[in-house]
Short mmCIF file of C-alpha atoms (C1' of nucleotides) in Angstrom, two decimals:
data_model
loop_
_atom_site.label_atom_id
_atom_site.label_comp_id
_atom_site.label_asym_id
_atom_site.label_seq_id
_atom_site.Cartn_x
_atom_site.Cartn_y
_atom_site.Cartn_z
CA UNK A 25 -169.79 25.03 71.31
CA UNK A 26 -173.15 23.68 70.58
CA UNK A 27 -176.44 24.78 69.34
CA UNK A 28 -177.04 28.58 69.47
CA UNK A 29 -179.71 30.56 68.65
CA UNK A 30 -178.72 32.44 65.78
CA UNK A 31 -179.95 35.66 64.32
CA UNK A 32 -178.45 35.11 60.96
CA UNK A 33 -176.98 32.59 58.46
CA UNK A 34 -172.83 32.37 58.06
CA UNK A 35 -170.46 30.09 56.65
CA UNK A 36 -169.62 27.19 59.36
CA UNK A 37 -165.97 26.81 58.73
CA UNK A 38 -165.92 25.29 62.18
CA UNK A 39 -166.66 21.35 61.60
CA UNK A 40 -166.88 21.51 65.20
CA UNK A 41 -169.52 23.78 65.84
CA UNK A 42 -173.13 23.06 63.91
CA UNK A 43 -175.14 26.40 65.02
CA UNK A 44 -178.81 26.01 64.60
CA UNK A 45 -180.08 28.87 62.53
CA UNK A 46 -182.19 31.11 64.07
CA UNK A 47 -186.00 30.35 62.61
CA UNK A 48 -185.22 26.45 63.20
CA UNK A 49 -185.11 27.55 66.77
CA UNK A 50 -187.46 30.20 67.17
CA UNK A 51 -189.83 28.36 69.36
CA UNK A 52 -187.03 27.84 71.81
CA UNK A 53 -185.92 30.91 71.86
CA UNK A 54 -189.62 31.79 72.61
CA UNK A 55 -189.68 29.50 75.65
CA UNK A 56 -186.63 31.02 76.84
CA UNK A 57 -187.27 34.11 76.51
CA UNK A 58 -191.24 33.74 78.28
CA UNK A 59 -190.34 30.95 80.93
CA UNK A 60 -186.14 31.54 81.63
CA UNK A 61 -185.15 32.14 84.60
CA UNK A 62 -181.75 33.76 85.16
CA UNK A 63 -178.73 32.98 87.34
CA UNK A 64 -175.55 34.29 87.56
CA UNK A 65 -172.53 32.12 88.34
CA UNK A 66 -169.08 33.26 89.34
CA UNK A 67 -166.07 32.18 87.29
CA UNK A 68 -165.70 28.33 88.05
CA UNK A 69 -168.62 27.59 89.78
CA UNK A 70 -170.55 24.87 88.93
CA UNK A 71 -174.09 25.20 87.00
CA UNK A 72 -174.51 21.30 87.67
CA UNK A 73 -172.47 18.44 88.29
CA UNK A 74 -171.93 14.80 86.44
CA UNK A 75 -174.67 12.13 87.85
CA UNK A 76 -176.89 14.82 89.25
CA UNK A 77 -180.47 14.00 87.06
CA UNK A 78 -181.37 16.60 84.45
CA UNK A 79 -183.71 18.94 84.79
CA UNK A 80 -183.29 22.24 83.06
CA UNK A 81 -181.92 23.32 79.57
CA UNK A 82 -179.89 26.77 80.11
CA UNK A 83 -179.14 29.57 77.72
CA UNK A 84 -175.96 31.38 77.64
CA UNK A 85 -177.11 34.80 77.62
CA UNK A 86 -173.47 36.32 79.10
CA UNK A 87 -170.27 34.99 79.68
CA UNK A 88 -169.20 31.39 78.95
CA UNK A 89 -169.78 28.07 80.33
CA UNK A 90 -167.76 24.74 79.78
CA UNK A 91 -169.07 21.07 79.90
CA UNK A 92 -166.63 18.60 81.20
CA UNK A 93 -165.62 15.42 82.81
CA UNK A 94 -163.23 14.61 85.21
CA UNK A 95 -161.23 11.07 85.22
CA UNK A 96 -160.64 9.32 88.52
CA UNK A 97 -156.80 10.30 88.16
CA UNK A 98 -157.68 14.04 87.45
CA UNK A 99 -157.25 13.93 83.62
CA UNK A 100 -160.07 16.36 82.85
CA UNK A 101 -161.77 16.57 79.61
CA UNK A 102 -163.64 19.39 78.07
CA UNK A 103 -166.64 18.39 75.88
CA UNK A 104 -167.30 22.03 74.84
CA UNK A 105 -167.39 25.56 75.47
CA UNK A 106 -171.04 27.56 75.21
CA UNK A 107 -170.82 31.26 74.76
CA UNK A 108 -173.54 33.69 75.10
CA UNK A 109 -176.33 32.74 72.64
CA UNK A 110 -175.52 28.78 73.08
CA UNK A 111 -177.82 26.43 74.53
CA UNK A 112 -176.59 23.56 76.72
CA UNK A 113 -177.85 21.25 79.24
CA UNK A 114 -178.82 18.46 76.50
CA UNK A 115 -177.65 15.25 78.07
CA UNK A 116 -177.50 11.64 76.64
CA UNK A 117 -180.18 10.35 79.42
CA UNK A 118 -181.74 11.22 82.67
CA UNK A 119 -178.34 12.18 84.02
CA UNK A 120 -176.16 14.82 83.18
CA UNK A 121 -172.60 12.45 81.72
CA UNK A 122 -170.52 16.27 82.36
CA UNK A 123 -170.19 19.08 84.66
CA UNK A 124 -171.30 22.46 83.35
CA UNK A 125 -169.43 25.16 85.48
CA UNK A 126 -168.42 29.08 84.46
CA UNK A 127 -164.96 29.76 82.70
CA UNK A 128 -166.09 33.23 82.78
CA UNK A 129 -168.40 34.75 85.45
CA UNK A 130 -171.95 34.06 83.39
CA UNK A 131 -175.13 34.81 83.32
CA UNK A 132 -177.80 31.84 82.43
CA UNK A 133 -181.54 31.30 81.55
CA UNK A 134 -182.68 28.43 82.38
CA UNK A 135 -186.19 26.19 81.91
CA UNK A 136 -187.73 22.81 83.10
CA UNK A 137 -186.97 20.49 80.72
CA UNK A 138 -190.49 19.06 82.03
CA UNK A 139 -192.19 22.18 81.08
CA UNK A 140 -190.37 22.14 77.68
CA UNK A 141 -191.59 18.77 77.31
CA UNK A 142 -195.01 19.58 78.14
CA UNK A 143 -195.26 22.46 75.59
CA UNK A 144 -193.54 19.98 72.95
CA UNK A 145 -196.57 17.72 73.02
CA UNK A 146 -198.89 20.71 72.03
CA UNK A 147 -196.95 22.47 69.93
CA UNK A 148 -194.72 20.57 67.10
CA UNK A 149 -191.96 23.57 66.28
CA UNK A 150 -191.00 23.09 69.63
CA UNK A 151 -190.82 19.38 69.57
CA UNK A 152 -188.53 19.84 66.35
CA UNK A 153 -186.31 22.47 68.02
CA UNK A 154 -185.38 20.21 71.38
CA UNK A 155 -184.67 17.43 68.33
CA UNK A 156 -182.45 20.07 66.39
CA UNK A 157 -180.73 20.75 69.78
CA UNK A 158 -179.79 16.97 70.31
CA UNK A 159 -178.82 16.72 66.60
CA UNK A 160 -176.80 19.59 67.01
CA UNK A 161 -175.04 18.03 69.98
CA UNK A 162 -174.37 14.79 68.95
CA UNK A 163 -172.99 16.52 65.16
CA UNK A 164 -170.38 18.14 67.22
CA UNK A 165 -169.40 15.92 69.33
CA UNK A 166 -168.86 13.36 66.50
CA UNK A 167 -166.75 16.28 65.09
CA UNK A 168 -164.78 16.76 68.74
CA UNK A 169 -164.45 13.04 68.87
CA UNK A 170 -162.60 12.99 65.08
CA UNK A 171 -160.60 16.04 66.05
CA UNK A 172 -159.10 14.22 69.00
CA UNK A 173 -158.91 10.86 67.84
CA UNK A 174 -156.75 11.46 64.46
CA UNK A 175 -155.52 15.24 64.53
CA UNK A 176 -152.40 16.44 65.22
CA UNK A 177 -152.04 19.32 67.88
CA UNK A 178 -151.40 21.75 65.05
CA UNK A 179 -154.37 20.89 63.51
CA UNK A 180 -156.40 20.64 67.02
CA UNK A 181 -155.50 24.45 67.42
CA UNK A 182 -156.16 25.40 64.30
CA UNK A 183 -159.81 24.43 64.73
CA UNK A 184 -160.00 25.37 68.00
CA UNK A 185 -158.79 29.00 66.98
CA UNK A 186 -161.38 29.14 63.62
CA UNK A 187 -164.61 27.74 65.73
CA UNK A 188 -163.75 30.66 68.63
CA UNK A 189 -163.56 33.31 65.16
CA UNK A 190 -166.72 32.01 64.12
CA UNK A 191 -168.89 32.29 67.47
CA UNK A 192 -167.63 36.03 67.89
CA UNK A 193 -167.42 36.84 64.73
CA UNK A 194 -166.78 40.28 64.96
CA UNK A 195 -163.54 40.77 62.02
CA UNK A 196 -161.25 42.00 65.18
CA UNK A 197 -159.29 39.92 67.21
CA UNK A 198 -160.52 36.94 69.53
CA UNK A 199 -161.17 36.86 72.68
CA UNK A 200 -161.19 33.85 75.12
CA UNK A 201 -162.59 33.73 78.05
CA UNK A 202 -160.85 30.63 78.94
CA UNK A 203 -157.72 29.70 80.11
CA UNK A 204 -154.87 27.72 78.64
CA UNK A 205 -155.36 24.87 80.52
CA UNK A 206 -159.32 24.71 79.45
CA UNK A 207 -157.60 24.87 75.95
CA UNK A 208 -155.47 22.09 76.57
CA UNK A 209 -158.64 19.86 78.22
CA UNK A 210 -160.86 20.31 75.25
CA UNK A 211 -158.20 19.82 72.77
CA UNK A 212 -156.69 16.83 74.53
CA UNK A 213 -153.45 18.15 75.27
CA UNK A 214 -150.90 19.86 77.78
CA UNK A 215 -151.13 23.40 78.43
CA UNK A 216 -147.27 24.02 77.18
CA UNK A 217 -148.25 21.85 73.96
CA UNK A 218 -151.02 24.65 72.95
CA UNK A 219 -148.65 27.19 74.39
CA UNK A 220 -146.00 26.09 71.77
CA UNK A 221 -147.97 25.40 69.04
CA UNK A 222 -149.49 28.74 69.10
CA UNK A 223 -145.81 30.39 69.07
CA UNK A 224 -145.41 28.44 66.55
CA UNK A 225 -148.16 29.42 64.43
CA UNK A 226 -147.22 32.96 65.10
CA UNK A 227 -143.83 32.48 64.06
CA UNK A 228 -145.48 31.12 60.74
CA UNK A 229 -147.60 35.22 61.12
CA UNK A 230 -150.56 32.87 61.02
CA UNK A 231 -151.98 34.82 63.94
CA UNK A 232 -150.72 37.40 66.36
CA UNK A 233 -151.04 37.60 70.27
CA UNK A 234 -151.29 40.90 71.59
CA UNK A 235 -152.14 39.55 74.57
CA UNK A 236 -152.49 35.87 75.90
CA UNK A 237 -156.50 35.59 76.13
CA UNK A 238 -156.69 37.72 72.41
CA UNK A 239 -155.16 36.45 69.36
CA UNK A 240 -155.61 37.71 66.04
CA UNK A 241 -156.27 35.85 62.73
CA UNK A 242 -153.95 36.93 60.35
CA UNK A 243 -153.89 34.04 57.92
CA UNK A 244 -156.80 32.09 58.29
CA UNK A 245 -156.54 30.14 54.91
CA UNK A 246 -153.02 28.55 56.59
CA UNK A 247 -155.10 28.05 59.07
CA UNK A 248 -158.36 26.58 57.38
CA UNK A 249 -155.26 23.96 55.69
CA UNK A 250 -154.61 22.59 59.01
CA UNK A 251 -158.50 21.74 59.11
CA UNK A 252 -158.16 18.49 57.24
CA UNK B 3 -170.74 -0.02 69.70
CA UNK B 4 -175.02 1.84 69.73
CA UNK B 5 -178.11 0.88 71.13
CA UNK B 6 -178.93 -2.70 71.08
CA UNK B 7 -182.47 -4.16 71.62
CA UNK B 8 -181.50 -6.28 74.41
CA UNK B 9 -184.14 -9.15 76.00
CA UNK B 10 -182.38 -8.91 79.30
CA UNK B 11 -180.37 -6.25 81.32
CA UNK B 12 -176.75 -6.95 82.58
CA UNK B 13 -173.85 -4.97 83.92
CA UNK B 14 -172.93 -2.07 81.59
CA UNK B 15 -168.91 -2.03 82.63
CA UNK B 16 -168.01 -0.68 79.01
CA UNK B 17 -168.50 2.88 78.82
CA UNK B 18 -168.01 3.17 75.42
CA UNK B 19 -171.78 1.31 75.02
CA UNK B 20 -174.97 2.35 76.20
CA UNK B 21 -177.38 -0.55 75.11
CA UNK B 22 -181.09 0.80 75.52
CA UNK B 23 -183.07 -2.39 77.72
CA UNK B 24 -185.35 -4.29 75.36
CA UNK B 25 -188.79 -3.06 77.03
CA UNK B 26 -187.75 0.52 76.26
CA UNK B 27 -187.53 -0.49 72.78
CA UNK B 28 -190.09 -2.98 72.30
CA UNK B 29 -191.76 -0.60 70.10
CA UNK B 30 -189.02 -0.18 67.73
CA UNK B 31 -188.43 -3.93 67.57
CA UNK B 32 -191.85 -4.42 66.14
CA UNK B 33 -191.46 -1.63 63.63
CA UNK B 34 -188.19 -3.62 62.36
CA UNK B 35 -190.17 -6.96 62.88
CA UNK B 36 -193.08 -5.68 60.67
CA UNK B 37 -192.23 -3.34 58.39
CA UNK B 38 -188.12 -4.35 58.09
CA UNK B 39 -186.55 -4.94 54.62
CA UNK B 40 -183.71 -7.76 54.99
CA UNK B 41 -180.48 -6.93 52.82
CA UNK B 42 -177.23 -8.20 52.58
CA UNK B 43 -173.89 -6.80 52.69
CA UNK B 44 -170.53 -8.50 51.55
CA UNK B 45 -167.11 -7.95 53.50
CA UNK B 46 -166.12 -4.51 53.02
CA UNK B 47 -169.69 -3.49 50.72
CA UNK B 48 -170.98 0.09 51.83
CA UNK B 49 -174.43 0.43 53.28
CA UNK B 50 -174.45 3.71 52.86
CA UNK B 51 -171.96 6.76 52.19
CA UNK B 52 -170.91 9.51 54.19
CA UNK B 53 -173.07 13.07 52.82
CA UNK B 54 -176.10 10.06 51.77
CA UNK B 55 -178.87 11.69 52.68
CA UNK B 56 -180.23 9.41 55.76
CA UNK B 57 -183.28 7.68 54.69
CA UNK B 58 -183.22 4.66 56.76
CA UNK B 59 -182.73 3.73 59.99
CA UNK B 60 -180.86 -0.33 60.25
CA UNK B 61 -180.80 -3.27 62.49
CA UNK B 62 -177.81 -5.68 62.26
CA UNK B 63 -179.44 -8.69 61.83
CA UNK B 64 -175.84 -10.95 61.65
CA UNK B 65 -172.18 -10.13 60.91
CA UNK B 66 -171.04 -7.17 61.81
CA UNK B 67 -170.78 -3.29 60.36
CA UNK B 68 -168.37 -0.14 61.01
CA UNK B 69 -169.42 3.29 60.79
CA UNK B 70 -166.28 5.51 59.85
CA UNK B 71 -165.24 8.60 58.53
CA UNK B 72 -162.00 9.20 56.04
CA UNK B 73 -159.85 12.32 56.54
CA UNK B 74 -158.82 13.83 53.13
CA UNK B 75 -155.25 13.18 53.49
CA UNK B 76 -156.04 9.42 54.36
CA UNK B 77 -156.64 8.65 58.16
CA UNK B 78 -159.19 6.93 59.27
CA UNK B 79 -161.74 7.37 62.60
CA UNK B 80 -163.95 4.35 63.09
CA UNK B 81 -167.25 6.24 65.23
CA UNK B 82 -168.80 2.34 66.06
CA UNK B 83 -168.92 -1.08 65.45
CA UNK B 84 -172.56 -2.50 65.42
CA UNK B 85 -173.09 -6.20 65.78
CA UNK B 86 -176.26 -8.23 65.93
CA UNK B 87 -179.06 -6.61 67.80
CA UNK B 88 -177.51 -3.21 67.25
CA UNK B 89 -179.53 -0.26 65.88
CA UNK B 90 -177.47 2.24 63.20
CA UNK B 91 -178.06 5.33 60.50
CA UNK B 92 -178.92 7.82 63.47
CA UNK B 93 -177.16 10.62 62.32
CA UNK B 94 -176.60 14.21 63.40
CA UNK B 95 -178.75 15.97 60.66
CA UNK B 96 -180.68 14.73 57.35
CA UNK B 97 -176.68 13.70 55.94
CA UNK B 98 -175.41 10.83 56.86
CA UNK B 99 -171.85 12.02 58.48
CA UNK B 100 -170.58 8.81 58.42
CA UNK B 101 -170.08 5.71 56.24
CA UNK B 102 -171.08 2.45 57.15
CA UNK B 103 -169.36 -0.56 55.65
CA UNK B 104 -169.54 -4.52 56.46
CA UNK B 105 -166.72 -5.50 58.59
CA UNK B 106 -168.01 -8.81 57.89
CA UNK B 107 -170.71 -10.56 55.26
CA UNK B 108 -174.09 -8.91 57.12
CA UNK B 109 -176.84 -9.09 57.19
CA UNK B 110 -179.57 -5.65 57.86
CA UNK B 111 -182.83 -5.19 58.17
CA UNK B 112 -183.69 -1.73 57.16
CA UNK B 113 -186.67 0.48 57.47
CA UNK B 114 -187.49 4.21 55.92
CA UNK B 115 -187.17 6.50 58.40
CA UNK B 116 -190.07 8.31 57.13
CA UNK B 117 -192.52 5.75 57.91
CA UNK B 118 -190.74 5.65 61.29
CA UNK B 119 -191.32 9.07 61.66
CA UNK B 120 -195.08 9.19 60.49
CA UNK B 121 -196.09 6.07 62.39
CA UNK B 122 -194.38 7.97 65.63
CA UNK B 123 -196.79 10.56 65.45
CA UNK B 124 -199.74 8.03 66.41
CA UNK B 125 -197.53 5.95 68.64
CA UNK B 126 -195.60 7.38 71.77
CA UNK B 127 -193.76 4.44 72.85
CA UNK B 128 -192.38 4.72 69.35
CA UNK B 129 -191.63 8.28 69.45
CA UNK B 130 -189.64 7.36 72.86
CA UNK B 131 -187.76 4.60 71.22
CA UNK B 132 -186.93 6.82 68.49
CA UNK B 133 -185.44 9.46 70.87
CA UNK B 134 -183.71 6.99 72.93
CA UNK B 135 -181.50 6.18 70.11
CA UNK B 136 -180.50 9.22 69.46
CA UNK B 137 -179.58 9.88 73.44
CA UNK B 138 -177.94 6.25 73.68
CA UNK B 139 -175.75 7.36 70.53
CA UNK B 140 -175.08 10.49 71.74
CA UNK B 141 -173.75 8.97 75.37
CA UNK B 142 -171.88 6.24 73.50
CA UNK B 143 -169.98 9.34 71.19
CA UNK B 144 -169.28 11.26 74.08
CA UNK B 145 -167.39 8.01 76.06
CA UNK B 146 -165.60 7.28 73.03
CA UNK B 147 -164.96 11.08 72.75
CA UNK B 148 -163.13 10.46 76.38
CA UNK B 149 -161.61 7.68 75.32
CA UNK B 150 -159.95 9.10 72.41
CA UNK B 151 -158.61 12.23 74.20
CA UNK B 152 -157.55 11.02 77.74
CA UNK B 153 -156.92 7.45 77.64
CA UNK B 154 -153.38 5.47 76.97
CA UNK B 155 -153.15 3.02 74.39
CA UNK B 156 -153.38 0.29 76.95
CA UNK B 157 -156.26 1.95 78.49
CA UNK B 158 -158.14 1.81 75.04
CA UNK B 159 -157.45 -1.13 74.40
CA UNK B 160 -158.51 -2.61 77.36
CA UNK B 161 -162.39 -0.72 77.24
CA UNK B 162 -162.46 -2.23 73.75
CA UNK B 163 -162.07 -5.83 75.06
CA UNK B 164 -164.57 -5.11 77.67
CA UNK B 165 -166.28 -3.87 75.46
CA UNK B 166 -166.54 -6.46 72.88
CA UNK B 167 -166.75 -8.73 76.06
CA UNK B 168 -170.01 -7.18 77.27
CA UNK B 169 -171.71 -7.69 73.66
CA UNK B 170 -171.10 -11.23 72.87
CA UNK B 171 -171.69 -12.02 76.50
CA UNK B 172 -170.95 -16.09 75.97
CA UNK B 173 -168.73 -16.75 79.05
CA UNK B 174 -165.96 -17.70 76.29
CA UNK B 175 -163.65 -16.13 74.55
CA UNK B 176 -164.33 -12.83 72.44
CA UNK B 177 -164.43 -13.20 68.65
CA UNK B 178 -163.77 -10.33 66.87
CA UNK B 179 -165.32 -9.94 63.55
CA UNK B 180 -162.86 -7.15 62.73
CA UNK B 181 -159.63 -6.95 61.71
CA UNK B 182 -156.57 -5.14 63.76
CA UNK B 183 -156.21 -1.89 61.34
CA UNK B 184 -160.23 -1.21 62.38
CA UNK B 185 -159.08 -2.03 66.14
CA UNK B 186 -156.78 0.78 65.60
CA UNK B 187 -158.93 3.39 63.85
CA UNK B 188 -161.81 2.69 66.41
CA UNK B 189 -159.74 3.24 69.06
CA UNK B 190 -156.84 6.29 67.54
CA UNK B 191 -153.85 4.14 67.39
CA UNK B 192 -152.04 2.13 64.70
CA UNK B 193 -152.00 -1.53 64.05
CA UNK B 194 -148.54 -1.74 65.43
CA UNK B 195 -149.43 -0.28 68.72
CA UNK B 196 -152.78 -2.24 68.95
CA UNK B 197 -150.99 -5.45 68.21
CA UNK B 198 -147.99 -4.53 71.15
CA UNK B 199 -150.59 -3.88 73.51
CA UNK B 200 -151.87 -6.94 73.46
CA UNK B 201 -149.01 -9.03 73.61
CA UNK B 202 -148.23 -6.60 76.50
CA UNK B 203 -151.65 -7.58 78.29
CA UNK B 204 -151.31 -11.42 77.11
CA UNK B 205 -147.81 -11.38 78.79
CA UNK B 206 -149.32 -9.99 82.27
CA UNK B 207 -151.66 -12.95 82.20
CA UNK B 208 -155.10 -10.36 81.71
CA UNK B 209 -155.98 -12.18 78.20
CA UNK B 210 -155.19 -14.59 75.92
CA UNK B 211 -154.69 -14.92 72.08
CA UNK B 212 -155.53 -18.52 70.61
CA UNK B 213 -155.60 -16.63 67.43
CA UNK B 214 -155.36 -13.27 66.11
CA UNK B 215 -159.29 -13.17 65.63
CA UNK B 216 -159.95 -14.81 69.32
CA UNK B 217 -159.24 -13.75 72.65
CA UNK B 218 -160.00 -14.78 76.51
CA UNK B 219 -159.93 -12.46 78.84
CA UNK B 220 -158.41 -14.37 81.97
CA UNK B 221 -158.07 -11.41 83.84
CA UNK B 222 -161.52 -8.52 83.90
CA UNK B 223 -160.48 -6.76 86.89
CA UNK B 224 -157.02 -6.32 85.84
CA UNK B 225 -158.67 -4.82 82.60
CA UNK B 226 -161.38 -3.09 84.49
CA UNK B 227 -158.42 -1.24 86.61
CA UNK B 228 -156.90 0.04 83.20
CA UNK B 229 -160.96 1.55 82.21
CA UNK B 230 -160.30 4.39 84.59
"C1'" DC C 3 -148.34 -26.82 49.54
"C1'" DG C 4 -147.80 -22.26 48.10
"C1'" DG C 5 -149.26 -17.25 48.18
"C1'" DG C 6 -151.11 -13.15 49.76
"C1'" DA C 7 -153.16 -10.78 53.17
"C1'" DT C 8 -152.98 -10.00 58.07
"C1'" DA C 9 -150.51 -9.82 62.30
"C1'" DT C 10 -146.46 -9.63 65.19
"C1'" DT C 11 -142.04 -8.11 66.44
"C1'" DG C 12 -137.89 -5.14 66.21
"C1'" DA C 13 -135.36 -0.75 65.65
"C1'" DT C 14 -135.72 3.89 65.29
"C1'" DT C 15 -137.78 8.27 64.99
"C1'" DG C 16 -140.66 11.83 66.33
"C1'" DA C 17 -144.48 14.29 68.56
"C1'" DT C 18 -146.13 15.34 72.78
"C1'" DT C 19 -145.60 15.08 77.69
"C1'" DT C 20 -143.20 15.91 81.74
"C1'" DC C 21 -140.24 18.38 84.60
"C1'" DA C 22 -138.16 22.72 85.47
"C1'" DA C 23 -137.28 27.59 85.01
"C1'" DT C 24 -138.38 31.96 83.49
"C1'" DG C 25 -141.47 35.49 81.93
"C1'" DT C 26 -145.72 38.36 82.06
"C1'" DG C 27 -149.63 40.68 83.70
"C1'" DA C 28 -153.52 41.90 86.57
"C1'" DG C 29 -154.72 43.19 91.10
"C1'" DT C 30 -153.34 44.85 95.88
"C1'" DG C 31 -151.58 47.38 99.39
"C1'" DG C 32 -147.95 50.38 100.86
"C1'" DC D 24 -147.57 55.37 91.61
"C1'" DC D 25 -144.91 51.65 92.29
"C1'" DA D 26 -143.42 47.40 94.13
"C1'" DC D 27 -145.13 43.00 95.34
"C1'" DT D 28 -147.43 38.93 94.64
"C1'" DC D 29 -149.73 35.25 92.68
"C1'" DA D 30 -151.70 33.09 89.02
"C1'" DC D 31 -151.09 32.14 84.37
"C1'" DA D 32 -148.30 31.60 80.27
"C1'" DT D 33 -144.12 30.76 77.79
"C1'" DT D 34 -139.85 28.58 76.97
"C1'" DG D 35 -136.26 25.02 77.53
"C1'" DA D 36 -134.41 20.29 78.27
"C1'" DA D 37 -135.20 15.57 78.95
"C1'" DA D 38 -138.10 11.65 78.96
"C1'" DT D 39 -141.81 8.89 77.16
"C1'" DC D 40 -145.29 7.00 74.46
"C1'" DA D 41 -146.83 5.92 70.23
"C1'" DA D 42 -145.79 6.22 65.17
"C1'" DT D 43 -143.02 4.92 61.49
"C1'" DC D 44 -140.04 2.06 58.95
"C1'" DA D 45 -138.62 -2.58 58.23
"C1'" DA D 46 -138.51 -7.54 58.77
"C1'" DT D 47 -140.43 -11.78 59.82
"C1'" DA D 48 -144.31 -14.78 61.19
"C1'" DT D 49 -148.91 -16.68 60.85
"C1'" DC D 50 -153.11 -17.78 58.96
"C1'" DC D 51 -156.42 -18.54 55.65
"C1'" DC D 52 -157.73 -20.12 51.17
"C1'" DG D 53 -157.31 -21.91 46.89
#
DNA sequence: CGGGATATTGATTGATTTCAATGTGAGTGG
DNA sequence: CCACTCACATTGAAATCAATCAATATCCCG
């Protein structure tokens, strides 16, 4: 749930998700598109792992990829979720602080950050793109950070559900490509807490789940409340 | 709880900070020595408001200042606390997304981050500086991000004292400019639970409490063990 | 020596977790 | 095509951790 190369402007109900529009990126996208390299990666395997040094920034271009950090007692964390059109990879340092691995099987450019870094020197729309990336990432994970430090798990899946409408924002239902428990880890709960909370909210015909990995937004103003 | 300019290194056992070495950013340090305007801040004053545009990047020169957002209904998230030597007013766009308030009568040095910005164009180690304290506030975010949405009360509470600890590295006890209800905002907790956690930890011998504002820690590794 | 804010402690409630079944669905092989 | 299976999800009951409500206690500060 981080920067993404957009095509075109929409409202950002998400607080958690700060797209960068699509000409602020351009030169990015450029580099991707002339010097990515793709991979494919298998549901749950890893892209990189926490510690290892950084090296590349990676497009989503299919599937969907999750950032996350595991505690010494297994308590797992997810910082965010990057579907196709999302770039991730940005890391606070030399060293990447999570480990990227598929949710979905995926498909991923990826580039040298020392190439990028290269080009950025010559040419300044690049320069202000990788910036607008790191923005980007920080903006949302101050948003993340709120959301789990002073949000109730109503409200947590509330946003959760409204950011997932807004990436695939076709008017239909939603689809996840992740699991319940990667639900719980980036919300900060238990799997049977988002479980019955969604009930819950379709019991209130907030939404409607025709299936467990598609849920439809029936009320989304109930559910925009919940966004304090 | 951000980047400090530090004139030595030491162990980093907090998680939650990230201070950037001094020689990494000398360069910064002699923009704030030159070009810095001093101000001063009573107990409680704003610095600057949350949706301010950001027009100036600060260095606590003494006291001490909190970052925080409000939630409409009321609850409060404190992001960091910066103390002397700390750099703040990085934000995730041209908005501030925070607020920053004196926790204590402070005293800042401020400087336009325009002029920042023009004199990095000339000056590389500047540029780097700049960029490093966006990465070491982006790494501190995502600990306290971890914090927030995996760790126990007593396991927060115990990466704050470290925390604090590590900063105002006299061998003595830890005096905390701030009072118990920002304890609890900084860390997602109330002042009830903050306050029983401590007794809790003063009772197992890991700290003590000559007053309210002052506390020992007799006991690091027994703290350490609770910063899984 | 008050007086008011701040902090601690106590009792209780309540939200979320934990433990434990039960249900559901996609994929496989008979 | 259907049963089987295994992983994943939901639901239920009990336990737990932290929040809330309610008194004190302590510490500044005038």
């Amino acid at each position: 749930m981080l920067a993404r190369i957009e095509t075109a402007n929409r409202d950002y109900a998400n607080v958690a998700r700060i797209p960068v529009p699509a000409r602020s990126v351009s030169a990015l996208a450029n580099a991707f598109a002339l010097m990515g390299a793709q991979m494919r990666y298998r549901q749950n395997s890893e892209i990189y792992g926490e510690a290892e040094p950084c090296e590349y920034l990676y497009e989503v271009v299919s599937g969907a990829v999750r950032t996350s950090k595991l505690l010494s007692d297994g308590r797992r964390l997810i910082d965010a979720f990057h579907l196709p059109g999302d770039i991730f990879g940005i890391e606070s340092g030399d060293e990447h602080s999570f480990t990227a691995e598929a949710v979905a099987d995926a498909k991923v450019r990826m580039v040298k950050l020392s190439a990028l870094r290269g080009m950025a020197e010559r040419d300044s729309d690049l320069a202000a793109d990788l910036r607008k990336c790191v923005t980007a990432k920080l903006r949302a994970t101050q948003d993340h950070m709120v959301l789990l430090g002073r949000k109730t798990a109503e409200e947590r899946v509330a946003v959760f559900l409204l950011g997932m409408a807004t990436i695939s924002r076709t008017g239909g239902p939603v689809e996840l490509p992740m699991s319940r428990q990667d639900i719980a880890d980036y919300l900060g709960l238990t799997i049977e807490t988002v479980s019955r909370t969604l009930t819950q909210l379709r019991n209130r015909s907030a939404i409607e789940l025709p299936t467990a990995r598609r849920i439809t937004l029936c009320d989304r103003a109930a559910l925009q409340r919940l966004d304090a």
